[in-house]
Short mmCIF file of N, CA, C and O in Angstrom, two decimals:
data_model
loop_
_atom_site.label_atom_id
_atom_site.label_comp_id
_atom_site.label_asym_id
_atom_site.label_seq_id
_atom_site.Cartn_x
_atom_site.Cartn_y
_atom_site.Cartn_z
N ARG A 19 66.11 132.11 24.77
CA ARG A 19 65.55 133.41 24.98
C ARG A 19 66.27 134.46 26.05
O ARG A 19 66.20 133.43 27.36
N GLY A 20 67.46 135.32 25.84
CA GLY A 20 68.27 134.79 27.49
C GLY A 20 69.25 133.89 28.17
O GLY A 20 69.75 133.28 26.84
N VAL A 21 69.40 134.38 28.89
CA VAL A 21 70.03 133.30 29.24
C VAL A 21 69.65 132.69 30.33
O VAL A 21 69.43 133.40 31.53
N ASP A 22 69.61 131.47 30.48
CA ASP A 22 68.91 130.31 32.08
C ASP A 22 70.14 130.69 33.11
O ASP A 22 69.92 130.85 33.98
N VAL A 23 71.54 129.89 32.78
CA VAL A 23 72.68 130.21 33.10
C VAL A 23 73.86 130.03 33.14
O VAL A 23 73.93 129.88 31.61
N LEU A 24 74.26 130.37 34.53
CA LEU A 24 75.67 131.13 33.61
C LEU A 24 76.92 129.96 34.47
O LEU A 24 76.91 130.36 35.70
N VAL A 25 77.68 129.75 34.12
CA VAL A 25 78.92 129.15 34.31
C VAL A 25 80.00 129.02 34.30
O VAL A 25 80.36 130.29 33.42
N ASN A 26 80.18 130.23 35.48
CA ASN A 26 81.45 130.50 35.76
C ASN A 26 83.00 129.76 36.23
O ASN A 26 83.41 129.13 37.58
N ASN A 27 83.44 128.84 35.35
CA ASN A 27 84.83 127.98 36.07
C ASN A 27 85.81 127.81 34.73
O ASN A 27 86.44 127.50 33.48
N ALA A 28 86.42 128.64 35.52
CA ALA A 28 88.23 128.69 34.93
C ALA A 28 88.93 128.98 36.46
O ALA A 28 88.88 128.88 37.30
N GLY A 29 89.69 127.66 35.50
CA GLY A 29 91.07 127.75 36.94
C GLY A 29 92.23 127.46 36.55
O GLY A 29 92.49 126.37 35.45
N ILE A 30 93.46 128.17 36.84
CA ILE A 30 94.54 127.17 37.05
C ILE A 30 95.55 127.16 38.04
O ILE A 30 94.97 127.83 38.72
N VAL A 31 96.78 126.76 37.35
CA VAL A 31 97.26 126.35 38.98
C VAL A 31 98.66 126.91 38.89
O VAL A 31 99.02 126.08 38.11
N ASN A 32 99.58 127.19 39.82
CA ASN A 32 100.94 127.83 40.10
C ASN A 32 101.79 127.33 40.87
O ASN A 32 101.57 127.44 42.16
N ALA A 33 101.75 125.95 40.90
CA ALA A 33 102.12 125.33 42.28
C ALA A 33 103.16 125.38 42.92
O ALA A 33 103.98 125.98 42.53
N GLY A 34 103.19 126.24 44.61
CA GLY A 34 104.81 126.75 44.05
C GLY A 34 104.42 127.58 45.16
O GLY A 34 103.90 128.66 46.06
N HIS A 35 105.80 127.50 46.05
CA HIS A 35 106.41 128.97 47.73
C HIS A 35 106.38 129.94 46.68
O HIS A 35 106.27 130.20 46.40
N ILE A 36 105.12 131.08 48.30
CA ILE A 36 105.20 132.33 47.80
C ILE A 36 106.76 133.54 47.14
O ILE A 36 106.34 133.74 45.77
N LEU A 37 107.60 133.09 47.69
CA LEU A 37 108.45 133.63 47.48
C LEU A 37 109.30 133.51 45.92
O LEU A 37 110.01 133.55 45.40
N GLN A 38 108.56 132.45 45.22
CA GLN A 38 109.12 131.52 43.82
C GLN A 38 107.98 132.80 43.36
O GLN A 38 108.37 131.91 41.13
N LEU A 39 107.64 132.50 43.28
CA LEU A 39 105.60 132.52 42.48
C LEU A 39 106.21 134.44 42.24
O LEU A 39 106.84 135.35 42.68
N SER A 40 105.80 133.81 40.77
CA SER A 40 106.58 135.85 39.60
C SER A 40 105.41 136.74 40.17
O SER A 40 103.82 135.40 39.65
N GLU A 41 105.62 137.38 40.02
CA GLU A 41 104.29 138.14 39.69
C GLU A 41 103.46 138.28 38.53
O GLU A 41 102.42 138.03 38.66
N GLN A 42 104.65 137.91 37.58
CA GLN A 42 103.70 137.22 36.65
C GLN A 42 102.46 136.39 36.59
O GLN A 42 101.16 136.20 36.10
N GLN A 43 103.05 134.91 37.42
CA GLN A 43 102.45 134.19 38.19
C GLN A 43 101.52 134.11 39.00
O GLN A 43 99.50 134.03 38.37
N ILE A 44 101.37 135.48 39.26
CA ILE A 44 100.32 135.69 40.95
C ILE A 44 99.04 136.45 39.56
O ILE A 44 97.95 136.11 39.83
N ARG A 45 99.05 137.23 39.02
CA ARG A 45 98.48 137.94 38.18
C ARG A 45 97.47 137.30 36.76
O ARG A 45 96.10 137.74 36.88
N ARG A 46 98.36 136.34 36.77
CA ARG A 46 97.70 135.58 34.87
C ARG A 46 96.60 134.86 35.94
O ARG A 46 95.46 134.52 35.64
N CYS A 47 97.53 134.30 37.88
CA CYS A 47 96.07 132.95 38.67
C CYS A 47 94.86 133.87 38.16
O CYS A 47 93.79 133.02 38.55
N PHE A 48 94.88 135.17 39.21
CA PHE A 48 93.61 136.08 39.64
C PHE A 48 92.42 136.71 38.15
O PHE A 48 91.42 136.30 38.36
N GLU A 49 93.64 136.67 36.41
CA GLU A 49 93.36 137.04 36.12
C GLU A 49 91.86 135.93 34.97
O GLU A 49 90.96 135.73 35.02
N VAL A 50 92.47 134.68 35.34
CA VAL A 50 91.72 133.51 34.66
C VAL A 50 90.39 133.21 35.90
O VAL A 50 90.10 132.51 35.41
N ASN A 51 91.63 133.34 37.14
CA ASN A 51 90.52 132.09 38.18
C ASN A 51 89.05 132.81 38.34
O ASN A 51 88.97 132.80 39.43
N VAL A 52 89.52 134.90 38.58
CA VAL A 52 88.25 136.13 39.32
C VAL A 52 87.58 136.36 37.83
O VAL A 52 87.00 136.43 38.15
N ILE A 53 88.45 137.30 37.99
CA ILE A 53 88.56 138.39 37.40
C ILE A 53 88.34 138.61 35.40
O ILE A 53 86.83 138.63 36.04
N CYS A 54 88.85 136.88 35.84
CA CYS A 54 87.38 136.98 34.36
C CYS A 54 85.91 136.53 34.58
O CYS A 54 84.62 137.12 33.97
N HIS A 55 85.52 136.45 35.81
CA HIS A 55 84.01 135.89 35.90
C HIS A 55 83.29 137.38 36.02
O HIS A 55 82.00 137.32 36.07
N PHE A 56 84.35 138.17 36.50
CA PHE A 56 83.35 139.76 37.28
C PHE A 56 82.53 140.01 35.17
O PHE A 56 82.63 140.67 34.73
N TRP A 57 84.14 139.86 34.60
CA TRP A 57 83.47 140.36 32.66
C TRP A 57 81.97 139.12 32.38
O TRP A 57 81.71 140.39 31.39
N THR A 58 82.24 137.95 32.63
CA THR A 58 81.11 137.15 32.25
C THR A 58 79.46 137.20 32.53
O THR A 58 78.42 137.97 32.49
N ILE A 59 79.85 138.45 34.74
CA ILE A 59 78.43 138.59 35.04
C ILE A 59 78.41 139.87 34.40
O ILE A 59 76.68 139.90 33.86
N GLN A 60 78.37 141.00 33.88
CA GLN A 60 79.10 141.77 33.58
C GLN A 60 78.10 142.50 32.26
O GLN A 60 77.13 142.73 31.43
N ALA A 61 78.74 141.16 31.33
CA ALA A 61 78.50 140.72 30.19
C ALA A 61 76.92 140.09 30.10
O ALA A 61 76.32 140.12 29.00
N LEU A 62 77.11 139.36 31.23
CA LEU A 62 75.19 138.32 31.31
C LEU A 62 74.43 138.89 31.88
O LEU A 62 72.51 139.26 32.12
N LEU A 63 74.07 138.89 33.28
CA LEU A 63 73.79 139.54 34.10
C LEU A 63 72.57 140.78 33.86
O LEU A 63 70.72 140.15 34.24
N PRO A 64 72.61 141.53 33.15
CA PRO A 64 71.43 142.22 32.21
C PRO A 64 70.56 141.44 31.91
O PRO A 64 69.12 142.00 31.92
N LYS A 65 70.89 140.50 30.80
CA LYS A 65 69.66 139.74 29.92
C LYS A 65 68.77 139.55 31.43
O LYS A 65 67.81 139.00 31.67
N MET A 66 69.52 138.53 32.23
CA MET A 66 69.64 137.52 33.07
C MET A 66 69.15 138.42 34.19
O MET A 66 67.03 138.38 34.53
N LEU A 67 68.64 139.55 34.58
CA LEU A 67 67.19 140.52 34.45
C LEU A 67 66.78 141.37 34.52
O LEU A 67 65.11 141.49 35.13
N GLU A 68 67.18 140.84 33.21
CA GLU A 68 65.28 141.01 32.38
C GLU A 68 64.61 140.26 32.38
O GLU A 68 63.13 140.66 32.13
N LYS A 69 65.20 139.32 32.25
CA LYS A 69 64.26 137.70 32.61
C LYS A 69 63.31 137.20 33.92
O LYS A 69 62.47 137.21 33.31
N ALA A 70 64.47 137.74 35.04
CA ALA A 70 63.55 137.98 36.19
C ALA A 70 62.85 138.62 36.21
O ALA A 70 61.34 139.37 36.98
N SER A 71 62.40 140.55 35.24
CA SER A 71 61.49 140.97 35.16
C SER A 71 60.13 140.21 34.34
O SER A 71 59.61 141.25 35.38
N LEU A 72 60.36 139.88 33.77
CA LEU A 72 59.04 139.01 33.29
C LEU A 72 58.88 137.99 34.16
O LEU A 72 58.00 136.86 33.09
N GLY A 73 59.14 137.45 35.28
CA GLY A 73 58.50 136.49 36.08
C GLY A 73 59.48 135.25 35.58
O GLY A 73 59.86 133.99 35.80
N GLU A 74 61.14 135.48 35.15
CA GLU A 74 61.88 133.97 34.83
C GLU A 74 63.10 133.88 35.94
O GLU A 74 63.11 134.97 36.05
N TRP A 75 63.26 132.59 35.80
CA TRP A 75 64.89 132.33 36.82
C TRP A 75 65.58 131.96 36.06
O TRP A 75 65.81 131.38 34.81
N SER A 76 66.54 132.41 36.25
CA SER A 76 67.95 132.68 36.12
C SER A 76 69.26 131.33 37.38
O SER A 76 68.56 132.49 38.35
N HIS A 77 69.94 131.36 36.54
CA HIS A 77 71.00 131.67 38.31
C HIS A 77 72.53 131.42 37.26
O HIS A 77 72.31 131.13 36.29
N ILE A 78 73.42 132.22 38.14
CA ILE A 78 74.98 132.08 38.08
C ILE A 78 75.46 130.98 38.37
O ILE A 78 75.45 131.02 40.33
N VAL A 79 76.54 130.35 38.00
CA VAL A 79 76.65 129.28 39.14
C VAL A 79 78.89 129.97 38.87
O VAL A 79 79.18 129.55 38.31
N THR A 80 79.23 130.30 39.95
CA THR A 80 81.18 129.84 39.88
C THR A 80 81.08 128.40 41.02
O THR A 80 81.35 128.15 41.54
N ILE A 81 82.18 128.19 39.95
CA ILE A 81 83.45 127.52 40.53
C ILE A 81 84.43 127.37 41.41
O ILE A 81 85.36 127.73 40.58
N SER A 82 83.72 127.36 42.06
CA SER A 82 85.56 127.60 43.47
C SER A 82 86.60 126.36 43.81
O SER A 82 86.74 125.92 42.87
N SER A 83 86.81 126.23 44.91
CA SER A 83 87.52 125.15 45.40
C SER A 83 87.36 124.86 46.07
O SER A 83 87.14 125.86 48.08
N THR A 84 88.09 124.00 47.31
CA THR A 84 87.70 123.55 48.98
C THR A 84 89.09 124.77 48.93
O THR A 84 88.64 125.10 49.75
N ALA A 85 90.00 124.92 48.35
CA ALA A 85 90.80 125.75 48.45
C ALA A 85 90.72 127.35 48.66
O ALA A 85 91.48 127.69 49.35
N GLY A 86 89.51 127.27 48.34
CA GLY A 86 88.14 128.23 48.38
C GLY A 86 88.46 128.11 50.45
O GLY A 86 87.55 129.20 50.53
N ARG A 87 88.38 127.47 50.56
CA ARG A 87 88.05 126.93 52.20
C ARG A 87 88.79 127.45 53.77
O ARG A 87 89.28 127.78 54.71
N ILE A 88 90.55 126.61 52.75
CA ILE A 88 91.79 126.39 53.81
C ILE A 88 92.84 127.06 52.88
O ILE A 88 92.56 126.34 51.22
N GLY A 89 93.51 127.44 53.47
CA GLY A 89 94.99 127.40 52.76
C GLY A 89 95.34 126.19 52.45
O GLY A 89 95.74 125.23 53.47
N VAL A 90 96.56 126.57 51.60
CA VAL A 90 96.88 124.93 51.33
C VAL A 90 98.12 125.16 51.34
O VAL A 90 98.65 126.88 50.25
N HIS A 91 99.87 125.21 51.28
CA HIS A 91 101.14 125.53 50.94
C HIS A 91 101.34 124.81 49.39
O HIS A 91 100.42 124.17 49.30
N HIS A 92 101.65 125.75 49.07
CA HIS A 92 102.84 126.52 47.99
C HIS A 92 100.76 126.68 46.81
O HIS A 92 101.58 126.19 45.44
N LEU A 93 99.98 126.26 47.28
CA LEU A 93 99.24 127.75 47.40
C LEU A 93 98.31 128.40 47.25
O LEU A 93 97.36 129.07 47.18
N THR A 94 99.71 129.42 47.74
CA THR A 94 99.50 130.38 48.29
C THR A 94 98.37 131.43 47.14
O THR A 94 96.91 132.14 47.11
N ASP A 95 98.17 131.59 45.85
CA ASP A 95 97.68 132.15 44.92
C ASP A 95 96.60 131.82 44.48
O ASP A 95 95.69 132.87 44.17
N TYR A 96 96.08 130.06 44.63
CA TYR A 96 95.18 129.74 43.78
C TYR A 96 94.10 129.56 44.67
O TYR A 96 92.92 129.96 45.05
N CYS A 97 94.53 129.38 46.14
CA CYS A 97 93.30 129.52 47.26
C CYS A 97 93.27 131.02 47.51
O CYS A 97 92.33 131.36 47.75
N ALA A 98 93.77 131.79 47.58
CA ALA A 98 93.28 133.64 47.16
C ALA A 98 92.43 133.57 45.61
O ALA A 98 91.60 134.21 46.55
N SER A 99 92.65 133.04 44.92
CA SER A 99 92.20 133.24 43.57
C SER A 99 90.38 132.75 44.53
O SER A 99 90.23 133.25 44.01
N LYS A 100 90.34 131.55 44.94
CA LYS A 100 89.32 130.83 44.94
C LYS A 100 87.97 131.12 46.04
O LYS A 100 87.31 131.32 46.14
N PHE A 101 89.67 131.97 47.63
CA PHE A 101 87.98 132.60 47.83
C PHE A 101 87.68 133.98 47.23
O PHE A 101 86.64 134.20 47.98
N ALA A 102 88.31 134.59 46.72
CA ALA A 102 87.69 135.92 46.59
C ALA A 102 86.69 134.96 44.59
O ALA A 102 86.26 135.77 45.51
N CYS A 103 87.03 133.61 44.54
CA CYS A 103 85.72 133.47 43.27
C CYS A 103 83.96 133.62 45.04
O CYS A 103 83.04 133.70 44.31
N ARG A 104 84.63 133.24 45.90
CA ARG A 104 83.90 133.37 46.55
C ARG A 104 82.63 133.84 47.86
O ARG A 104 82.03 134.66 47.37
N GLY A 105 83.89 134.84 47.86
CA GLY A 105 83.91 136.13 47.76
C GLY A 105 82.22 137.06 46.94
O GLY A 105 81.77 138.12 46.72
N LEU A 106 83.18 137.39 45.57
CA LEU A 106 81.78 137.46 44.15
C LEU A 106 80.60 136.97 44.27
O LEU A 106 80.03 138.09 43.99
N SER A 107 80.98 135.28 44.65
CA SER A 107 79.28 134.86 44.44
C SER A 107 79.26 136.05 45.17
O SER A 107 77.31 135.71 45.89
N GLU A 108 79.15 136.03 47.18
CA GLU A 108 78.68 136.61 48.42
C GLU A 108 78.42 137.58 48.21
O GLU A 108 76.81 138.37 48.36
N ALA A 109 78.84 138.19 47.52
CA ALA A 109 78.83 139.64 46.93
C ALA A 109 77.74 139.81 45.86
O ALA A 109 76.81 141.03 46.28
N LEU A 110 77.44 139.07 45.01
CA LEU A 110 77.28 139.40 44.00
C LEU A 110 75.43 139.07 44.33
O LEU A 110 74.40 139.24 44.05
N LEU A 111 75.18 138.10 45.36
CA LEU A 111 73.80 138.02 45.60
C LEU A 111 74.18 138.92 47.00
O LEU A 111 72.35 139.34 47.04
N ALA A 112 74.06 139.06 47.53
CA ALA A 112 73.96 140.63 48.42
C ALA A 112 73.20 142.04 47.76
O ALA A 112 72.27 142.85 47.77
N GLU A 113 74.37 142.38 46.32
CA GLU A 113 73.91 143.14 45.71
C GLU A 113 72.04 142.76 44.80
O GLU A 113 71.19 143.80 44.87
N LEU A 114 71.88 141.41 44.55
CA LEU A 114 71.09 140.95 44.11
C LEU A 114 69.52 141.88 44.65
O LEU A 114 68.92 141.57 44.98
N ASN A 115 70.48 140.79 46.14
CA ASN A 115 68.91 140.53 47.46
C ASN A 115 68.74 142.16 47.54
O ASN A 115 68.03 142.85 48.01
N ASP A 116 69.88 143.57 48.12
CA ASP A 116 69.58 144.86 47.23
C ASP A 116 68.92 144.96 46.41
O ASP A 116 67.77 145.35 47.05
N MET A 117 69.06 145.03 45.48
CA MET A 117 67.46 144.88 44.50
C MET A 117 66.53 144.38 43.97
O MET A 117 65.95 144.75 43.63
N SER A 118 66.03 143.42 45.20
CA SER A 118 64.34 142.26 45.86
C SER A 118 65.17 141.83 44.27
O SER A 118 64.04 141.14 43.83
N CYS A 119 65.74 142.18 43.65
CA CYS A 119 65.86 140.50 42.46
C CYS A 119 65.73 139.15 43.31
O CYS A 119 67.17 138.68 43.74
N THR A 120 64.47 138.48 43.22
CA THR A 120 64.11 136.45 43.44
C THR A 120 64.91 135.87 42.16
O THR A 120 65.10 134.84 43.06
N ARG A 121 64.58 136.27 41.36
CA ARG A 121 64.67 135.36 40.40
C ARG A 121 66.18 135.63 39.86
O ARG A 121 66.04 134.16 38.72
N VAL A 122 67.32 135.41 40.23
CA VAL A 122 68.94 135.64 39.50
C VAL A 122 69.53 134.93 40.50
O VAL A 122 69.12 135.55 41.59
N GLY A 123 69.78 132.89 40.93
CA GLY A 123 69.75 132.36 42.01
C GLY A 123 71.49 132.60 41.38
O GLY A 123 72.58 132.80 40.19
N VAL A 124 72.13 132.82 42.41
CA VAL A 124 74.00 133.12 42.59
C VAL A 124 74.53 131.10 43.43
O VAL A 124 73.67 131.31 44.92
N SER A 125 75.23 130.51 43.52
CA SER A 125 75.99 129.35 43.97
C SER A 125 77.19 129.82 44.05
O SER A 125 78.06 129.55 42.57
N THR A 126 77.64 129.35 44.43
CA THR A 126 79.03 128.24 44.45
C THR A 126 79.15 127.22 44.87
O THR A 126 79.14 126.86 45.73
N VAL A 127 80.13 126.11 43.74
CA VAL A 127 80.16 124.88 43.47
C VAL A 127 81.52 124.44 44.16
O VAL A 127 82.75 125.70 43.70
N MET A 128 82.04 123.87 45.57
CA MET A 128 83.74 124.27 45.85
C MET A 128 84.01 122.99 45.50
O MET A 128 83.94 121.55 46.99
N PRO A 129 83.83 122.00 45.07
CA PRO A 129 85.21 120.78 44.37
C PRO A 129 86.06 120.27 45.56
O PRO A 129 86.82 121.07 45.53
N TYR A 130 86.29 119.11 45.87
CA TYR A 130 87.69 118.44 46.10
C TYR A 130 88.72 118.83 44.39
O TYR A 130 88.82 118.40 43.98
#
């Protein structure tokens, strides 16, 4: 009945100096690592909000990376995309709080 947990866990890495990365590599990194999370959230959040209105809990977990906390040489696109995952989660939580929705949790996991 509905969605209990959404785990946004996608990631690709293009190791290389920023001047060596092609536009296509950078765009693909962001599409996979960040943009796809918008689509899963937009698809499933309405069901989660519906559950919340019935007093039931659900949770959105976004897997980021330690590289979403600190910049790492030769991983500029990856680091930026994982910083964006963190920002997405924080902004989503702020939007849910603004809606007084306390039954949809939001977490960011930043593994090494």
